[in-house]
Amino acid sequence: MTEPLLMASELSVQKGVRALLSNVSLTVNQGDVWQLAGGNGVGKTSLLRAFARLARIEVFGRLERCEDVLYSGHSAALKGALTPRQNLMTHPSGLNAPSDLAIDTALEAVGVLGHADVQTARLSAGQKRRVALARLFLPSPRLWLLDEPFTALDVQGVNVLEARFLEHARSGGAVVFTSHQSAALGDELKVLNLEHYCGD
Amino acid sequence: MTDQSGIDTLQYLSGQTARHVRLQLASPSEIVNPLLFFLLVVILFPLGLGPDPERLALMAPGILWVVALLANLMICMRLFVDDFEDGSLEQLAMASTPLALSVIPQLLAAWMTGGLVLSLAAPLFGMMLGLPVSAVPVLVASLLMGTAIMLLLGAVGAALTVGVRRGGILLALLILPLYIPVLIAGTRALDEALHSGDPVVALAFLGAGVTGGLLLAPLAIAAGLRVSLEL
């Protein structure tokens, strides 16, 4: 159970000439839920993108991670012209085309099943966010890297998502997410405060 | 690659093709605009050149091919823009399928709603310019292959310039020189057909271009996208 899904040691993140973070070390084991905390502009998104190997930044240091990763960023790769169902069915990240049943279940879990066949462009910001997060309720990779997953969600949505994080962690997965709010995940939440790694 | 992962990859690619075809059909203006552009230019030429049918027929190959080239350029300018902005390209790059394979569905969808439609509509435009019916098969065949090559080449440029603000002119500068051999071969085939020569050599050249393009362009497009995504 303790095979690390992600191991970063003495990682430095640089954006142009500006050093964002230095000497970040983090080991994400199966069953972990990590929050990358810190104020605006501290480098949460940059570090997460570095973990996803999507860096538009320079990364120094050692980074090892498993290959099956789900990354969800600010822009959710949802097409307004497609319905939520079509969006999930043909999401560009996924190899396993999910079944109709799995998609129904996922959309129901995030509470947008009633809008499954409406154009995504007609949904509200929060509903779109929920459609994007429905990916987490489909059969998914072990390591989740989520950028601000709680944005635009209502209280009930936040609760559902937190419960899903814990469920995923208990079934052998791991979650790393950024947020500047403190999540109510109890003892199982580990927090990496990036304010301590600022600059040089 | 095991059998199962091969089937998964095929399923993924067909799903992506369905996604892109649906997206194209959802915005009909992007399919109709190049056709309208084609129609307008073909209407304008007789007004500018005078209505003499023989002179028009003589110039028809060049006119049709240049307009097809420009209409194709319009298509290429839109190619990766939406996917870049909404994060789809990032997700595509993170998927386990190599990027050089996973860009093909989008190219296929773009060709089916662009080049294919243009090629099939071209006989109508040809007749408006007085092109004899006997030259129509060569017109369609040369455009079917020519639009495919031009899309593949244009996609390489589009992949490189997708991250650049207002990259349209840059794209045109990058890829127009590469279009010149295609233009020469295409008009040559039509000229031969018009003057009862043998268009086969020029058509074979286009066919070779399609084959080579299909093999090499996806690799270049994937590399270009990686540069644009700064991966």
PDB file of C-alpha atoms in Angstrom, chain B residues 19-153:
ATOM      1  CA  ARG B  19     -16.086  14.678 -30.931  1.00  0.00           C
ATOM      2  CA  HIS B  20     -14.469  16.835 -33.595  1.00  0.00           C
ATOM      3  CA  VAL B  21     -17.021  16.055 -36.302  1.00  0.00           C
ATOM      4  CA  ARG B  22     -19.803  16.963 -33.845  1.00  0.00           C
ATOM      5  CA  LEU B  23     -18.018  20.189 -32.947  1.00  0.00           C
ATOM      6  CA  GLN B  24     -17.635  21.112 -36.619  1.00  0.00           C
ATOM      7  CA  LEU B  25     -21.293  20.383 -37.329  1.00  0.00           C
ATOM      8  CA  ALA B  26     -22.298  22.439 -34.284  1.00  0.00           C
ATOM      9  CA  SER B  27     -20.862  25.567 -35.897  1.00  0.00           C
ATOM     10  CA  PRO B  28     -22.050  25.397 -39.514  1.00  0.00           C
ATOM     11  CA  SER B  29     -20.706  28.882 -40.217  1.00  0.00           C
ATOM     12  CA  GLU B  30     -17.166  27.526 -40.128  1.00  0.00           C
ATOM     13  CA  ILE B  31     -18.066  25.051 -42.861  1.00  0.00           C
ATOM     14  CA  VAL B  32     -20.088  27.514 -44.934  1.00  0.00           C
ATOM     15  CA  ASN B  33     -17.720  30.507 -44.699  1.00  0.00           C
ATOM     16  CA  PRO B  34     -14.921  29.062 -46.884  1.00  0.00           C
ATOM     17  CA  LEU B  35     -17.575  28.011 -49.442  1.00  0.00           C
ATOM     18  CA  LEU B  36     -19.108  31.480 -49.459  1.00  0.00           C
ATOM     19  CA  PHE B  37     -15.647  33.001 -49.860  1.00  0.00           C
ATOM     20  CA  PHE B  38     -15.018  30.666 -52.804  1.00  0.00           C
ATOM     21  CA  LEU B  39     -18.366  31.577 -54.376  1.00  0.00           C
ATOM     22  CA  LEU B  40     -17.841  35.337 -53.979  1.00  0.00           C
ATOM     23  CA  VAL B  41     -14.388  35.299 -55.552  1.00  0.00           C
ATOM     24  CA  VAL B  42     -15.588  33.138 -58.445  1.00  0.00           C
ATOM     25  CA  ILE B  43     -18.432  35.609 -59.035  1.00  0.00           C
ATOM     26  CA  LEU B  44     -16.035  38.575 -58.949  1.00  0.00           C
ATOM     27  CA  PHE B  45     -13.504  37.271 -61.452  1.00  0.00           C
ATOM     28  CA  PRO B  46     -15.760  37.406 -64.561  1.00  0.00           C
ATOM     29  CA  LEU B  47     -16.717  40.945 -63.540  1.00  0.00           C
ATOM     30  CA  GLY B  48     -13.066  41.952 -63.385  1.00  0.00           C
ATOM     31  CA  LEU B  49     -11.782  40.020 -66.382  1.00  0.00           C
ATOM     32  CA  GLY B  50     -14.724  40.481 -68.708  1.00  0.00           C
ATOM     33  CA  PRO B  51     -17.248  37.799 -69.613  1.00  0.00           C
ATOM     34  CA  ASP B  52     -15.368  36.237 -72.545  1.00  0.00           C
ATOM     35  CA  PRO B  53     -15.918  32.482 -71.882  1.00  0.00           C
ATOM     36  CA  GLU B  54     -12.759  31.364 -73.629  1.00  0.00           C
ATOM     37  CA  ARG B  55     -10.500  33.645 -71.662  1.00  0.00           C
ATOM     38  CA  LEU B  56     -12.240  32.640 -68.415  1.00  0.00           C
ATOM     39  CA  ALA B  57     -11.858  28.945 -69.193  1.00  0.00           C
ATOM     40  CA  LEU B  58      -8.186  29.545 -69.856  1.00  0.00           C
ATOM     41  CA  MET B  59      -7.713  31.155 -66.452  1.00  0.00           C
ATOM     42  CA  ALA B  60     -10.092  28.864 -64.556  1.00  0.00           C
ATOM     43  CA  PRO B  61      -7.434  26.391 -63.312  1.00  0.00           C
ATOM     44  CA  GLY B  62      -5.353  29.129 -61.716  1.00  0.00           C
ATOM     45  CA  ILE B  63      -8.353  30.950 -60.255  1.00  0.00           C
ATOM     46  CA  LEU B  64      -9.940  27.812 -58.808  1.00  0.00           C
ATOM     47  CA  TRP B  65      -6.719  26.602 -57.263  1.00  0.00           C
ATOM     48  CA  VAL B  66      -5.656  29.932 -55.777  1.00  0.00           C
ATOM     49  CA  VAL B  67      -9.091  30.422 -54.224  1.00  0.00           C
ATOM     50  CA  ALA B  68      -9.094  26.863 -52.891  1.00  0.00           C
ATOM     51  CA  LEU B  69      -5.681  27.547 -51.379  1.00  0.00           C
ATOM     52  CA  LEU B  70      -6.872  30.714 -49.655  1.00  0.00           C
ATOM     53  CA  ALA B  71     -10.066  29.059 -48.414  1.00  0.00           C
ATOM     54  CA  ASN B  72      -7.898  26.292 -46.973  1.00  0.00           C
ATOM     55  CA  LEU B  73      -5.757  28.893 -45.242  1.00  0.00           C
ATOM     56  CA  MET B  74      -8.913  30.218 -43.549  1.00  0.00           C
ATOM     57  CA  ILE B  75      -9.631  26.717 -42.281  1.00  0.00           C
ATOM     58  CA  CYS B  76      -6.096  26.244 -40.960  1.00  0.00           C
ATOM     59  CA  MET B  77      -6.174  29.489 -39.008  1.00  0.00           C
ATOM     60  CA  ARG B  78      -8.996  28.158 -36.808  1.00  0.00           C
ATOM     61  CA  LEU B  79      -7.549  24.677 -36.464  1.00  0.00           C
ATOM     62  CA  PHE B  80      -6.175  24.391 -32.917  1.00  0.00           C
ATOM     63  CA  VAL B  81      -7.276  27.728 -31.453  1.00  0.00           C
ATOM     64  CA  ASP B  82     -10.312  26.583 -29.440  1.00  0.00           C
ATOM     65  CA  ASP B  83      -8.612  23.447 -28.161  1.00  0.00           C
ATOM     66  CA  PHE B  84      -5.613  25.492 -27.053  1.00  0.00           C
ATOM     67  CA  GLU B  85      -7.727  27.985 -25.148  1.00  0.00           C
ATOM     68  CA  ASP B  86     -10.035  25.578 -23.341  1.00  0.00           C
ATOM     69  CA  GLY B  87      -7.298  23.188 -22.203  1.00  0.00           C
ATOM     70  CA  SER B  88      -8.249  20.333 -24.556  1.00  0.00           C
ATOM     71  CA  LEU B  89      -4.776  20.285 -26.102  1.00  0.00           C
ATOM     72  CA  GLU B  90      -3.160  19.934 -22.683  1.00  0.00           C
ATOM     73  CA  GLN B  91      -5.390  16.992 -21.881  1.00  0.00           C
ATOM     74  CA  LEU B  92      -4.651  15.490 -25.295  1.00  0.00           C
ATOM     75  CA  ALA B  93      -0.928  15.813 -24.622  1.00  0.00           C
ATOM     76  CA  MET B  94      -1.331  14.113 -21.227  1.00  0.00           C
ATOM     77  CA  ALA B  95      -3.248  11.137 -22.610  1.00  0.00           C
ATOM     78  CA  SER B  96      -1.294   7.923 -23.021  1.00  0.00           C
ATOM     79  CA  THR B  97      -1.795   7.904 -26.808  1.00  0.00           C
ATOM     80  CA  PRO B  98       1.115   9.599 -28.626  1.00  0.00           C
ATOM     81  CA  LEU B  99       0.231  13.125 -29.685  1.00  0.00           C
ATOM     82  CA  ALA B 100       1.202  12.348 -33.300  1.00  0.00           C
ATOM     83  CA  LEU B 101      -1.664   9.825 -33.378  1.00  0.00           C
ATOM     84  CA  SER B 102      -4.196  11.763 -31.347  1.00  0.00           C
ATOM     85  CA  VAL B 103      -4.060  14.862 -33.599  1.00  0.00           C
ATOM     86  CA  ILE B 104      -5.219  12.776 -36.567  1.00  0.00           C
ATOM     87  CA  PRO B 105      -8.939  12.712 -35.591  1.00  0.00           C
ATOM     88  CA  GLN B 106      -9.046  16.481 -35.593  1.00  0.00           C
ATOM     89  CA  LEU B 107      -7.327  16.674 -38.993  1.00  0.00           C
ATOM     90  CA  LEU B 108      -9.725  14.089 -40.377  1.00  0.00           C
ATOM     91  CA  ALA B 109     -12.756  16.017 -39.107  1.00  0.00           C
ATOM     92  CA  ALA B 110     -11.342  19.292 -40.457  1.00  0.00           C
ATOM     93  CA  TRP B 111     -10.737  17.756 -43.876  1.00  0.00           C
ATOM     94  CA  MET B 112     -14.160  16.128 -44.083  1.00  0.00           C
ATOM     95  CA  THR B 113     -15.917  19.404 -43.308  1.00  0.00           C
ATOM     96  CA  GLY B 114     -13.438  21.563 -45.236  1.00  0.00           C
ATOM     97  CA  GLY B 115     -11.401  20.137 -48.093  1.00  0.00           C
ATOM     98  CA  LEU B 116     -13.887  17.423 -48.981  1.00  0.00           C
ATOM     99  CA  VAL B 117     -16.799  19.862 -49.138  1.00  0.00           C
ATOM    100  CA  LEU B 118     -14.752  22.340 -51.182  1.00  0.00           C
ATOM    101  CA  SER B 119     -13.678  19.641 -53.638  1.00  0.00           C
ATOM    102  CA  LEU B 120     -17.231  18.440 -54.127  1.00  0.00           C
ATOM    103  CA  ALA B 121     -18.537  21.972 -54.613  1.00  0.00           C
ATOM    104  CA  ALA B 122     -15.712  22.914 -56.979  1.00  0.00           C
ATOM    105  CA  PRO B 123     -17.346  21.572 -60.207  1.00  0.00           C
ATOM    106  CA  LEU B 124     -20.116  24.126 -59.729  1.00  0.00           C
ATOM    107  CA  PHE B 125     -17.578  26.931 -59.376  1.00  0.00           C
ATOM    108  CA  GLY B 126     -15.649  25.536 -62.341  1.00  0.00           C
ATOM    109  CA  MET B 127     -18.732  25.696 -64.541  1.00  0.00           C
ATOM    110  CA  MET B 128     -19.334  29.287 -63.479  1.00  0.00           C
ATOM    111  CA  LEU B 129     -15.899  30.020 -64.956  1.00  0.00           C
ATOM    112  CA  GLY B 130     -16.638  28.084 -68.130  1.00  0.00           C
ATOM    113  CA  LEU B 131     -14.497  25.066 -67.313  1.00  0.00           C
ATOM    114  CA  PRO B 132     -15.464  22.236 -69.700  1.00  0.00           C
ATOM    115  CA  VAL B 133     -17.223  19.237 -68.152  1.00  0.00           C
ATOM    116  CA  SER B 134     -14.439  16.974 -69.390  1.00  0.00           C
ATOM    117  CA  ALA B 135     -12.033  18.624 -66.938  1.00  0.00           C
ATOM    118  CA  VAL B 136     -14.296  18.158 -63.905  1.00  0.00           C
ATOM    119  CA  PRO B 137     -12.985  14.719 -62.818  1.00  0.00           C
ATOM    120  CA  VAL B 138      -9.413  16.046 -62.798  1.00  0.00           C
ATOM    121  CA  LEU B 139     -10.540  19.171 -60.934  1.00  0.00           C
ATOM    122  CA  VAL B 140     -12.184  17.115 -58.199  1.00  0.00           C
ATOM    123  CA  ALA B 141      -9.353  14.571 -57.971  1.00  0.00           C
ATOM    124  CA  SER B 142      -6.657  17.239 -57.797  1.00  0.00           C
ATOM    125  CA  LEU B 143      -8.545  19.220 -55.158  1.00  0.00           C
ATOM    126  CA  LEU B 144      -9.312  16.140 -53.037  1.00  0.00           C
ATOM    127  CA  MET B 145      -5.598  15.426 -52.792  1.00  0.00           C
ATOM    128  CA  GLY B 146      -4.470  19.044 -52.813  1.00  0.00           C
ATOM    129  CA  THR B 147      -6.711  20.119 -49.929  1.00  0.00           C
ATOM    130  CA  ALA B 148      -5.475  17.158 -47.898  1.00  0.00           C
ATOM    131  CA  ILE B 149      -1.829  18.127 -48.428  1.00  0.00           C
ATOM    132  CA  MET B 150      -2.546  21.787 -47.741  1.00  0.00           C
ATOM    133  CA  LEU B 151      -4.400  20.917 -44.538  1.00  0.00           C
ATOM    134  CA  LEU B 152      -1.526  18.739 -43.319  1.00  0.00           C
ATOM    135  CA  LEU B 153       1.058  21.432 -44.094  1.00  0.00           C
TER     136      LEU B 153
END
